[in-house]
C-alpha cells in the first residue's frame, strides 16, 4: 500500500507529464492502490483518482470501483469527498453507470452526503440527461425499496429545476416511456409523484398531451373492471386516480369516461363504500370529485342513463315534508335531516349534465315523478332559506380577524354551500327548468368574472337579513351544528320543521 509521500510523488509525475500523462500508467495505478491505505491515503486518493481518470480509459473500471470503495468508507469525510468527485467519472459510456451508483447512494441517512449526491446527479444530468435517466430508472425498476423511493422523489422535485436546454423533447419522451414501465406496478403515493413529474413536462402541456395523461390515469384506475365498494384498496385506487385526473380536465380534455363510471358503478354503491382512510367522509369525497368532473363532460352515449342515476341519488337526499296531523303538528314521523354538502354536489352534477339534455325533467320523467320532485325541492328550499337567514345573522357585522375563527370559517363555507343550492334550485323551478346559472363550488376559489359576463347570485356577504315576520326568535345555536370536518355532510343537520314553525 502506498504511503502519503508516494501518493504525492506519483501525483507529481502525472501532473508534470502534461500531454504525455497517459504514458505513466504505473503512477496512476499507485494512486488507485491508495484506497487500500489509511485515512490520509484514502482522502488523497479520493481527490487524485478523478483528476487523471480521463487519461486512462483502460483503467476506467478499476478507477470507478476504487472511487466507489471510497464512497462506502466508514469515515464520513472520505465518503463525502469521494461522492463530490464522482461527476468527473461521468464521461461517455461510463455516465449511466455513474448515474446508477449515485442513485444507489441516495439511500444515505447523512444529510450532507445526501445533498452531495443530489448535486452530483444534477451535475451529470446537465452533461447527459438521457444517460442519467437510464441510471435513475434502472434503480427505480430494479433497486431496493429505499433507493426506488428516493429516486422517484428526486425526479419529482429536481426535474422542474432543470433548464429547457436540458429537458429537450427527446428527453421528455424518454421520461414518459420509462414512467409508463414503472406505472405498471406502483403504490398510491408513487402514482401521485409520477403524475406530478409527467404533468410538469412541457411537451405534455398541450391538449393532446393532457389527453394522453388522462388516458394514462384511466388505465391506472382500471375503469374496465367491476367496482368493489367493500374493498378499501379498490376505492382508494379510484379516488387517487380521479384526484390526479381532475386538474387535467378542460373544455377540450373531457371527463366523460370518469363521470360515466362514477354514475354507473359508484353512485349506486355510495352508501356501502369502505373508506380507505380513517375519518374521511368517503361519500362526500366521491360526490365532490363527481361535481368537479361534471363540468367537463363531452358527448355522452349514456347521458340519459347517467342523469337518471344522478336524479335517483339526489332524491335520496331531498326528503318529502313530514306528514302533519290535523292540528298542524308533526304526526310523529322523524323529521328528516337535510345534508347540504351532499346536495350541493349532486345538484351541481345534475345541473351540469342537465344542460346537455334540458328536457330530461319534462320529457323523460312521468308527471307524477316530476310533481314529487318539485315537492321535495320546495321543502328543501324552505329549510334552506331559514338556514341562510340564520347564518347571515350569526355572521352579521363580523369582519377581518373575527371571520378567521374556526367556527366562523365553517359558517362562511356553510353560507356558500346554501347559496349555491339556492341558485340551482331556482333554476329547476323555472318552467321549463333552466340550466343557465353558474356557481362556484363551495370548496373551490371564486373565479374572477369578466366584464359583461353575468354570474348568478352567490351572495356570501354578511349584511343584515331581511326582517322576518313576527314570531318566536330563532336561536342560531339551535340551528347551527358545527361539523366534524371543514366540508362535512353534517353541516346544518338540525330540526328544520321546528324552525319553520316560526314562519
Short mmCIF file of C-alpha atoms in Angstrom, two decimals:
data_model
loop_
_atom_site.label_atom_id
_atom_site.label_comp_id
_atom_site.label_asym_id
_atom_site.label_seq_id
_atom_site.Cartn_x
_atom_site.Cartn_y
_atom_site.Cartn_z
CA UNK A 1 0.00 0.00 0.00
CA UNK A 2 1.47 3.39 -0.96
CA UNK A 3 2.30 5.99 1.70
CA UNK A 4 1.21 9.61 1.65
CA UNK A 5 4.66 10.57 0.30
CA UNK A 6 4.40 8.02 -2.51
CA UNK A 7 0.98 9.27 -3.47
CA UNK A 8 2.22 12.86 -3.68
CA UNK A 9 5.29 11.75 -5.69
CA UNK A 10 3.19 9.85 -8.24
CA UNK A 11 0.72 12.71 -8.39
CA UNK A 12 3.64 14.96 -9.26
CA UNK A 13 4.74 12.61 -12.05
CA UNK A 14 1.28 12.73 -13.62
CA UNK A 15 0.85 16.47 -13.15
CA UNK A 16 4.24 17.26 -14.71
CA UNK A 17 3.72 14.90 -17.65
CA UNK A 18 1.15 17.26 -19.22
CA UNK A 19 0.33 15.85 -22.69
CA UNK A 20 2.25 12.62 -22.07
CA UNK A 21 0.34 11.77 -18.91
CA UNK A 22 -1.24 8.66 -20.44
CA UNK A 23 2.23 7.11 -20.70
CA UNK A 24 2.52 6.89 -16.89
CA UNK A 25 0.06 4.10 -16.24
CA UNK A 26 2.13 2.75 -13.33
CA UNK A 27 1.96 6.07 -11.49
CA UNK A 28 -1.84 6.13 -11.82
CA UNK A 29 -2.02 2.53 -10.54
CA UNK A 30 -0.13 3.59 -7.39
CA UNK A 31 -2.80 6.27 -6.80
CA UNK A 32 -5.57 3.68 -7.30
CA UNK A 33 -3.90 1.49 -4.68
CA UNK A 34 -4.18 4.42 -2.25
CA UNK A 35 -7.76 3.34 -1.47
CA UNK A 36 -6.31 0.40 0.49
CA UNK A 37 -4.34 2.67 2.84
CA UNK A 38 -5.25 4.64 5.95
CA UNK A 39 -7.46 7.70 6.34
CA UNK A 40 -4.92 10.18 4.93
CA UNK A 41 -4.10 7.99 1.95
CA UNK A 42 -7.76 7.43 1.14
CA UNK A 43 -8.51 11.13 1.34
CA UNK A 44 -5.75 11.88 -1.16
CA UNK A 45 -6.82 9.03 -3.44
CA UNK A 46 -10.38 10.42 -3.46
CA UNK A 47 -9.02 13.67 -4.95
CA UNK A 48 -6.27 12.28 -7.22
CA UNK A 49 -8.13 9.40 -8.91
CA UNK A 50 -10.78 11.56 -10.65
CA UNK A 51 -8.25 14.22 -11.65
CA UNK A 52 -6.42 11.89 -14.07
CA UNK A 53 -9.27 9.44 -14.79
CA UNK A 54 -9.90 10.56 -18.38
CA UNK A 55 -6.30 9.83 -19.40
CA UNK A 56 -6.50 6.11 -18.62
CA UNK A 57 -9.57 4.57 -20.34
CA UNK A 58 -8.09 1.10 -19.99
CA UNK A 59 -8.19 1.52 -16.19
CA UNK A 60 -11.70 3.05 -16.14
CA UNK A 61 -13.35 0.10 -14.39
CA UNK A 62 -10.62 -0.13 -11.78
CA UNK A 63 -10.77 3.63 -11.15
CA UNK A 64 -14.58 3.72 -10.80
CA UNK A 65 -14.51 0.70 -8.48
CA UNK A 66 -11.77 2.32 -6.38
CA UNK A 67 -13.79 5.53 -6.06
CA UNK A 68 -16.90 3.52 -5.22
CA UNK A 69 -15.00 1.82 -2.39
CA UNK A 70 -14.25 5.29 -1.02
CA UNK A 71 -17.94 6.27 -1.35
CA UNK A 72 -18.75 3.40 1.02
CA UNK A 73 -15.92 4.06 3.50
CA UNK A 74 -16.66 4.18 7.23
CA UNK A 75 -15.13 7.67 7.50
CA UNK A 76 -17.81 10.21 6.62
CA UNK A 77 -15.29 12.83 5.44
CA UNK A 78 -13.80 10.34 2.96
CA UNK A 79 -17.25 9.37 1.71
CA UNK A 80 -18.22 12.99 1.17
CA UNK A 81 -15.01 13.77 -0.72
CA UNK A 82 -15.42 10.69 -2.94
CA UNK A 83 -19.08 11.47 -3.71
CA UNK A 84 -18.29 15.07 -4.51
CA UNK A 85 -15.80 13.96 -7.18
CA UNK A 86 -17.99 11.27 -8.82
CA UNK A 87 -19.29 13.52 -11.67
CA UNK A 88 -15.73 13.61 -13.06
CA UNK A 89 -16.10 9.91 -13.91
CA UNK A 90 -19.29 10.55 -15.92
CA UNK A 91 -17.74 10.50 -19.38
CA UNK A 92 -19.05 8.68 -22.44
CA UNK A 93 -20.29 5.17 -21.77
CA UNK A 94 -19.38 5.48 -18.07
CA UNK A 95 -22.10 8.06 -17.37
CA UNK A 96 -25.08 5.66 -16.96
CA UNK A 97 -23.01 3.59 -14.53
CA UNK A 98 -22.09 6.67 -12.51
CA UNK A 99 -25.76 7.71 -12.51
CA UNK A 100 -26.65 4.23 -11.27
CA UNK A 101 -24.06 4.45 -8.47
CA UNK A 102 -25.22 7.92 -7.42
CA UNK A 103 -28.83 6.77 -7.41
CA UNK A 104 -27.92 3.93 -5.05
CA UNK A 105 -26.12 6.43 -2.82
CA UNK A 106 -29.40 8.32 -2.32
CA UNK A 107 -30.16 5.83 0.45
CA UNK A 108 -27.69 7.55 2.79
CA UNK A 109 -29.08 8.91 6.06
CA UNK A 110 -26.37 11.57 6.33
CA UNK A 111 -27.95 14.87 5.24
CA UNK A 112 -24.68 16.39 3.98
CA UNK A 113 -23.95 13.27 1.94
CA UNK A 114 -27.49 13.21 0.63
CA UNK A 115 -27.15 16.80 -0.60
CA UNK A 116 -23.84 15.96 -2.27
CA UNK A 117 -25.44 13.03 -4.09
CA UNK A 118 -28.32 15.25 -5.25
CA UNK A 119 -25.91 17.88 -6.52
CA UNK A 120 -23.77 15.27 -8.26
CA UNK A 121 -26.84 13.81 -10.00
CA UNK A 122 -27.94 17.26 -11.14
CA UNK A 123 -24.42 17.91 -12.41
CA UNK A 124 -24.33 14.81 -14.63
CA UNK A 125 -27.96 15.43 -15.68
CA UNK A 126 -26.73 18.60 -17.36
CA UNK A 127 -23.96 16.63 -19.12
CA UNK A 128 -26.21 13.88 -20.46
CA UNK A 129 -29.84 13.82 -19.38
CA UNK A 130 -30.74 10.59 -21.18
CA UNK A 131 -27.78 8.70 -19.72
CA UNK A 132 -28.60 9.94 -16.22
CA UNK A 133 -32.24 8.93 -16.61
CA UNK A 134 -31.04 5.47 -17.60
CA UNK A 135 -29.28 5.08 -14.26
CA UNK A 136 -32.18 6.52 -12.27
CA UNK A 137 -34.88 4.40 -13.90
CA UNK A 138 -32.73 1.29 -13.68
CA UNK A 139 -32.75 1.64 -9.89
CA UNK A 140 -36.43 2.63 -9.77
CA UNK A 141 -37.34 -0.57 -11.61
CA UNK A 142 -34.84 -2.95 -10.03
CA UNK A 143 -33.33 -1.33 -6.93
CA UNK A 144 -34.14 -1.67 -3.26
CA UNK A 145 -37.28 -0.02 -1.89
CA UNK A 146 -35.47 2.88 -0.18
CA UNK A 147 -33.46 3.61 -3.36
CA UNK A 148 -36.60 3.42 -5.53
CA UNK A 149 -38.48 5.77 -3.20
CA UNK A 150 -35.71 8.38 -3.13
CA UNK A 151 -35.03 8.18 -6.86
CA UNK A 152 -38.71 8.89 -7.58
CA UNK A 153 -38.67 11.82 -5.15
CA UNK A 154 -35.51 13.13 -6.80
CA UNK A 155 -37.26 13.19 -10.17
CA UNK A 156 -40.42 14.76 -8.74
CA UNK A 157 -38.53 17.61 -7.05
CA UNK A 158 -35.47 18.22 -9.25
CA UNK A 159 -36.70 17.86 -12.84
CA UNK A 160 -38.58 21.14 -12.66
CA UNK A 161 -35.36 22.95 -11.69
CA UNK A 162 -33.55 21.94 -14.88
CA UNK A 163 -33.30 24.38 -17.81
CA UNK A 164 -35.17 23.84 -21.08
CA UNK A 165 -31.99 23.05 -22.98
CA UNK A 166 -31.54 20.01 -20.72
CA UNK A 167 -35.18 18.85 -20.79
CA UNK A 168 -35.50 18.58 -24.56
CA UNK A 169 -38.47 16.97 -26.29
CA UNK A 170 -36.45 13.74 -26.70
CA UNK A 171 -35.59 13.69 -23.00
CA UNK A 172 -39.24 14.25 -22.03
CA UNK A 173 -40.31 11.41 -24.34
CA UNK A 174 -37.82 9.13 -22.58
CA UNK A 175 -39.22 10.17 -19.18
CA UNK A 176 -42.76 9.35 -20.37
CA UNK A 177 -41.70 5.99 -21.83
CA UNK A 178 -39.81 4.91 -18.72
CA UNK A 179 -42.55 6.21 -16.41
CA UNK A 180 -45.13 4.05 -18.17
CA UNK A 181 -43.00 0.99 -17.36
CA UNK A 182 -42.87 1.97 -13.69
CA UNK A 183 -46.62 2.70 -13.58
CA UNK A 184 -47.34 -0.94 -14.32
CA UNK A 185 -46.67 -1.61 -10.64
CA UNK A 186 -46.78 1.36 -8.25
CA UNK A 187 -48.14 2.31 -4.84
CA UNK A 188 -50.69 5.11 -4.50
CA UNK A 189 -48.03 7.54 -3.28
CA UNK A 190 -45.69 6.66 -6.15
CA UNK A 191 -48.50 7.16 -8.65
CA UNK A 192 -49.18 10.66 -7.31
CA UNK A 193 -45.47 11.54 -7.61
CA UNK A 194 -45.26 10.26 -11.18
CA UNK A 195 -48.33 12.28 -12.16
CA UNK A 196 -46.58 15.32 -10.68
CA UNK A 197 -43.50 14.52 -12.76
CA UNK A 198 -45.40 13.95 -16.01
CA UNK A 199 -47.86 16.83 -15.70
CA UNK A 200 -44.89 19.18 -15.30
CA UNK A 201 -43.32 18.20 -18.64
CA UNK A 202 -43.56 20.94 -21.25
CA UNK A 203 -44.42 18.52 -24.06
CA UNK A 204 -47.50 17.36 -22.12
CA UNK A 205 -48.95 20.84 -21.60
CA UNK A 206 -50.83 20.67 -24.91
CA UNK A 207 -54.40 19.41 -25.32
CA UNK A 208 -53.12 16.15 -26.83
CA UNK A 209 -50.55 15.86 -24.03
CA UNK A 210 -53.21 16.34 -21.37
CA UNK A 211 -55.44 13.81 -23.11
CA UNK A 212 -52.56 11.35 -23.06
CA UNK A 213 -52.21 11.84 -19.29
CA UNK A 214 -55.95 11.35 -18.74
CA UNK A 215 -55.77 8.07 -20.65
CA UNK A 216 -52.80 7.06 -18.51
CA UNK A 217 -54.80 7.79 -15.34
CA UNK A 218 -57.87 5.96 -16.68
CA UNK A 219 -55.71 2.93 -17.38
CA UNK A 220 -54.29 3.11 -13.85
CA UNK A 221 -57.81 3.44 -12.41
CA UNK A 222 -58.78 0.31 -14.35
CA UNK A 223 -62.18 1.67 -15.33
CA UNK A 224 -62.94 -1.52 -17.23
CA UNK A 225 -63.02 -3.64 -14.07
CA UNK A 226 -66.01 -4.30 -11.82
CA UNK A 227 -66.08 -1.84 -8.94
CA UNK A 228 -65.96 -3.38 -5.47
CA UNK A 229 -67.27 -0.83 -2.91
CA UNK A 230 -66.31 -3.02 0.05
CA UNK A 231 -62.64 -3.27 -0.96
CA UNK A 232 -60.75 -0.27 0.52
CA UNK A 233 -57.88 -0.76 -1.95
CA UNK A 234 -60.26 -0.63 -4.90
CA UNK A 235 -61.93 2.50 -3.52
CA UNK A 236 -58.58 4.12 -2.73
CA UNK A 237 -57.20 3.46 -6.21
CA UNK A 238 -60.24 5.06 -7.83
CA UNK A 239 -60.03 8.11 -5.54
CA UNK A 240 -56.27 8.55 -6.03
CA UNK A 241 -56.57 8.28 -9.80
CA UNK A 242 -59.57 10.57 -10.05
CA UNK A 243 -57.86 13.22 -7.92
CA UNK A 244 -54.97 13.17 -10.39
CA UNK A 245 -57.29 13.34 -13.39
CA UNK A 246 -59.47 16.26 -12.23
CA UNK A 247 -56.84 19.03 -12.76
CA UNK A 248 -56.24 17.73 -16.30
CA UNK A 249 -59.83 18.15 -17.47
CA UNK A 250 -60.82 21.19 -19.52
CA UNK A 251 -63.29 22.14 -22.24
CA UNK A 252 -61.05 20.26 -24.68
CA UNK A 253 -59.97 17.37 -22.43
CA UNK A 254 -63.14 15.62 -21.38
CA UNK A 255 -64.08 13.78 -18.20
CA UNK A 256 -66.82 11.71 -19.86
CA UNK A 257 -65.29 8.29 -19.18
CA UNK A 258 -64.79 9.02 -15.48
CA UNK A 259 -68.22 10.62 -14.98
CA UNK A 260 -69.93 7.66 -16.66
CA UNK A 261 -68.02 5.22 -14.45
CA UNK A 262 -68.97 7.16 -11.30
CA UNK A 263 -72.65 7.30 -12.31
CA UNK A 264 -72.83 3.64 -13.33
CA UNK A 265 -70.72 1.97 -10.66
CA UNK A 266 -70.04 4.31 -7.73
CA UNK A 267 -73.28 6.24 -7.14
CA UNK A 268 -75.44 3.09 -6.78
CA UNK A 269 -72.99 1.85 -4.14
CA UNK A 270 -72.41 5.19 -2.41
CA UNK A 271 -73.73 4.16 1.00
CA UNK A 272 -71.70 0.92 1.07
CA UNK A 273 -68.29 2.41 0.21
CA UNK A 274 -65.48 1.33 2.52
CA UNK A 275 -63.28 4.28 3.41
CA UNK A 276 -59.54 3.72 2.87
CA UNK A 277 -58.64 6.46 5.36
CA UNK A 278 -59.99 6.70 8.89
CA UNK A 279 -62.05 9.84 9.47
CA UNK A 280 -62.64 10.53 5.75
CA UNK A 281 -66.24 11.16 4.70
CA UNK A 282 -65.89 8.86 1.71
CA UNK A 283 -69.35 9.60 0.32
CA UNK A 284 -68.77 13.35 0.31
CA UNK A 285 -65.30 12.89 -1.19
CA UNK A 286 -66.76 10.89 -4.09
CA UNK A 287 -69.57 13.41 -4.66
CA UNK A 288 -67.14 16.33 -4.68
CA UNK A 289 -64.97 14.63 -7.30
CA UNK A 290 -68.04 13.88 -9.42
CA UNK A 291 -69.18 17.51 -9.18
CA UNK A 292 -65.77 18.82 -10.27
CA UNK A 293 -65.68 16.45 -13.24
CA UNK A 294 -69.26 17.09 -14.36
CA UNK A 295 -68.33 20.48 -15.82
CA UNK A 296 -66.05 18.90 -18.43
CA UNK A 297 -68.14 16.15 -19.99
CA UNK A 298 -68.10 15.79 -23.75
CA UNK A 299 -70.66 13.91 -25.82
CA UNK A 300 -72.02 11.11 -23.69
CA UNK A 301 -73.56 7.92 -25.09
CA UNK A 302 -75.35 7.14 -21.83
CA UNK A 303 -76.35 10.71 -20.96
CA UNK A 304 -79.98 9.93 -20.10
CA UNK A 305 -78.97 6.87 -18.06
CA UNK A 306 -76.37 8.88 -16.13
CA UNK A 307 -78.84 11.71 -15.49
CA UNK A 308 -81.40 9.21 -14.21
CA UNK A 309 -78.86 7.71 -11.78
CA UNK A 310 -77.91 11.19 -10.58
CA UNK A 311 -81.58 12.11 -10.23
CA UNK A 312 -82.34 8.96 -8.22
CA UNK A 313 -79.42 9.58 -5.88
CA UNK A 314 -80.42 13.23 -5.48
CA UNK A 315 -83.92 12.16 -4.40
CA UNK A 316 -82.37 10.20 -1.52
CA UNK A 317 -81.10 13.48 -0.06
CA UNK A 318 -84.18 15.59 -0.94
CA UNK A 319 -86.79 14.30 1.55
CA UNK A 320 -90.53 14.75 1.36
CA UNK A 321 -92.06 17.05 4.02
CA UNK A 322 -93.09 15.20 7.21
CA UNK A 323 -96.77 14.42 7.37
CA UNK A 324 -98.74 16.72 9.68
CA UNK A 325 -101.64 15.84 11.96
CA UNK A 326 -104.96 17.68 11.70
CA UNK A 327 -103.85 20.22 14.32
CA UNK A 328 -100.89 21.15 12.12
CA UNK A 329 -98.30 19.45 14.30
CA UNK A 330 -95.90 16.73 13.25
CA UNK A 331 -97.71 13.40 13.17
CA UNK A 332 -94.84 11.70 14.94
CA UNK A 333 -92.65 10.90 11.96
CA UNK A 334 -88.97 11.55 12.50
CA UNK A 335 -88.07 14.85 10.88
CA UNK A 336 -85.57 14.46 8.05
CA UNK A 337 -82.06 15.84 8.21
CA UNK A 338 -81.02 17.94 5.25
CA UNK A 339 -77.46 17.19 4.17
CA UNK A 340 -76.42 20.34 2.37
CA UNK A 341 -72.90 19.31 1.37
CA UNK A 342 -74.16 16.16 -0.38
CA UNK A 343 -76.99 18.03 -2.07
CA UNK A 344 -74.69 20.79 -3.34
CA UNK A 345 -72.52 18.19 -5.12
CA UNK A 346 -75.40 16.12 -6.53
CA UNK A 347 -77.46 19.12 -7.60
CA UNK A 348 -74.44 20.72 -9.27
CA UNK A 349 -73.60 17.50 -11.15
CA UNK A 350 -77.24 17.08 -12.22
CA UNK A 351 -77.35 20.73 -13.33
CA UNK A 352 -74.17 20.35 -15.41
CA UNK A 353 -75.30 17.19 -17.18
CA UNK A 354 -78.84 18.53 -17.48
CA UNK A 355 -77.57 21.25 -19.80
CA UNK A 356 -76.86 18.54 -22.35
CA UNK A 357 -80.41 17.15 -22.10
CA UNK A 358 -82.54 20.13 -20.95
CA UNK A 359 -85.87 18.33 -21.43
CA UNK A 360 -84.95 15.47 -19.08
CA UNK A 361 -87.24 16.61 -16.26
CA UNK A 362 -90.18 17.44 -18.51
CA UNK A 363 -89.96 14.81 -21.28
CA UNK A 364 -88.09 11.88 -19.71
CA UNK A 365 -89.91 11.73 -16.35
CA UNK A 366 -93.58 10.99 -15.89
CA UNK A 367 -95.78 13.75 -14.46
CA UNK A 368 -96.13 12.08 -11.07
CA UNK A 369 -92.36 11.81 -10.60
CA UNK A 370 -91.83 15.43 -11.63
CA UNK A 371 -94.53 16.56 -9.18
CA UNK A 372 -92.87 14.54 -6.41
CA UNK A 373 -89.51 16.12 -7.23
CA UNK A 374 -90.89 19.65 -7.07
CA UNK A 375 -92.48 18.97 -3.67
CA UNK A 376 -89.09 17.80 -2.41
CA UNK A 377 -87.36 20.83 -3.92
CA UNK A 378 -89.88 23.16 -2.31
CA UNK A 379 -89.49 21.59 1.12
CA UNK A 380 -85.71 21.67 0.86
CA UNK A 381 -85.81 25.30 -0.29
CA UNK A 382 -87.89 26.30 2.77
CA UNK A 383 -85.36 24.79 5.16
CA UNK A 384 -82.58 26.35 3.11
CA UNK A 385 -83.98 29.87 3.44
CA UNK A 386 -84.22 29.52 7.22
CA UNK A 387 -80.63 28.35 7.43
CA UNK A 388 -79.33 31.11 5.15
CA UNK A 389 -81.03 33.75 7.33
CA UNK A 390 -79.59 32.23 10.49
CA UNK A 391 -76.08 32.10 9.03
CA UNK A 392 -76.23 35.72 7.89
CA UNK A 393 -77.50 36.72 11.31
CA UNK A 394 -74.65 34.82 13.00
CA UNK A 395 -72.06 36.44 10.72
CA UNK A 396 -73.59 39.91 10.65
CA UNK A 397 -71.08 42.67 11.32
CA UNK A 398 -68.11 40.30 11.55
CA UNK A 399 -65.05 41.25 9.51
CA UNK A 400 -61.30 40.60 9.38
CA UNK A 401 -59.99 38.50 12.26
CA UNK A 402 -63.47 37.71 13.57
CA UNK A 403 -64.21 35.78 10.35
CA UNK A 404 -60.99 33.76 10.73
CA UNK A 405 -62.08 31.81 13.81
CA UNK A 406 -62.71 28.13 13.08
CA UNK A 407 -66.42 28.42 13.88
CA UNK A 408 -66.95 31.43 11.63
CA UNK A 409 -64.90 29.93 8.80
CA UNK A 410 -67.23 26.94 8.85
CA UNK A 411 -70.25 29.26 8.83
CA UNK A 412 -68.88 31.15 5.81
CA UNK A 413 -68.46 27.84 3.95
CA UNK A 414 -71.96 26.81 5.00
CA UNK A 415 -73.27 30.08 3.56
CA UNK A 416 -71.51 29.37 0.25
CA UNK A 417 -72.99 25.88 0.13
CA UNK A 418 -76.52 27.03 0.84
CA UNK A 419 -76.35 29.95 -1.60
CA UNK A 420 -75.16 27.59 -4.32
CA UNK A 421 -78.04 25.19 -3.68
CA UNK A 422 -80.47 28.12 -3.65
CA UNK A 423 -79.32 29.31 -7.08
CA UNK A 424 -79.55 25.82 -8.60
CA UNK A 425 -83.00 25.11 -7.12
CA UNK A 426 -84.31 28.41 -8.53
CA UNK A 427 -83.12 27.27 -11.97
CA UNK A 428 -85.01 23.99 -11.69
CA UNK A 429 -88.20 25.79 -10.64
CA UNK A 430 -88.29 27.64 -13.98
CA UNK A 431 -90.92 26.47 -16.48
CA UNK A 432 -89.35 24.75 -18.31
CA UNK A 433 -86.37 24.04 -15.99
CA UNK A 434 -83.36 26.21 -16.76
CA UNK A 435 -79.67 25.32 -16.62
CA UNK A 436 -78.18 28.75 -17.27
CA UNK A 437 -76.95 29.81 -13.83
CA UNK A 438 -73.31 29.36 -12.89
CA UNK A 439 -72.00 28.82 -9.38
CA UNK A 440 -68.56 28.17 -7.94
CA UNK A 441 -68.46 25.03 -5.82
CA UNK A 442 -68.09 25.94 -2.15
CA UNK A 443 -64.63 24.39 -1.75
CA UNK A 444 -63.21 26.00 -4.91
CA UNK A 445 -61.68 29.51 -5.12
CA UNK A 446 -64.05 32.06 -6.63
CA UNK A 447 -63.24 32.74 -10.30
CA UNK A 448 -62.94 36.32 -11.48
CA UNK A 449 -65.84 37.38 -13.67
CA UNK A 450 -65.00 39.07 -16.96
CA UNK A 451 -66.65 42.44 -17.59
CA UNK A 452 -70.04 41.91 -19.16
CA UNK A 453 -70.30 38.30 -18.01
CA UNK A 454 -73.39 37.65 -15.94
CA UNK A 455 -72.98 35.50 -12.86
CA UNK A 456 -75.81 34.04 -10.85
CA UNK A 457 -76.19 35.33 -7.31
CA UNK A 458 -73.72 33.69 -4.92
CA UNK A 459 -74.17 36.08 -2.04
CA UNK A 460 -71.90 35.21 0.85
CA UNK A 461 -71.98 38.69 2.33
CA UNK A 462 -72.84 39.28 5.96
CA UNK A 463 -75.26 42.16 5.55
CA UNK A 464 -78.29 42.21 7.84
CA UNK A 465 -81.02 39.74 6.83
CA UNK A 466 -84.40 40.95 5.72
CA UNK A 467 -86.77 41.42 8.59
CA UNK A 468 -88.81 38.25 9.10
CA UNK A 469 -92.47 38.18 10.19
CA UNK A 470 -93.20 38.41 13.89
CA UNK A 471 -92.87 35.15 15.75
CA UNK A 472 -90.63 33.29 18.18
CA UNK A 473 -86.98 34.25 17.86
CA UNK A 474 -84.80 31.50 16.45
CA UNK A 475 -81.63 30.72 18.34
CA UNK A 476 -78.80 30.39 15.81
CA UNK A 477 -77.03 27.87 18.03
CA UNK A 478 -80.12 25.69 17.95
CA UNK A 479 -79.95 25.66 14.16
CA UNK A 480 -76.20 25.61 13.58
CA UNK A 481 -74.47 22.33 14.32
CA UNK A 482 -70.72 22.65 13.62
CA UNK A 483 -69.49 19.71 11.52
CA UNK A 484 -66.60 17.45 12.38
CA UNK A 485 -64.79 18.39 9.17
CA UNK A 486 -64.48 21.51 7.11
CA UNK A 487 -66.97 20.41 4.47
CA UNK A 488 -68.79 17.73 6.41
CA UNK A 489 -72.20 16.46 5.41
CA UNK A 490 -73.29 17.29 8.95
CA UNK A 491 -73.47 20.98 8.04
CA UNK A 492 -76.79 22.12 9.32
CA UNK A 493 -78.31 18.80 10.31
CA UNK A 494 -80.83 20.49 12.57
CA UNK A 495 -84.56 20.44 13.28
CA UNK A 496 -85.91 22.43 10.33
CA UNK A 497 -89.59 21.94 10.95
CA UNK A 498 -89.31 23.43 14.43
CA UNK A 499 -87.59 26.42 12.82
CA UNK A 500 -90.15 26.63 10.05
CA UNK A 501 -92.99 26.79 12.55
CA UNK A 502 -91.80 30.25 13.47
CA UNK A 503 -92.58 31.46 9.97
#
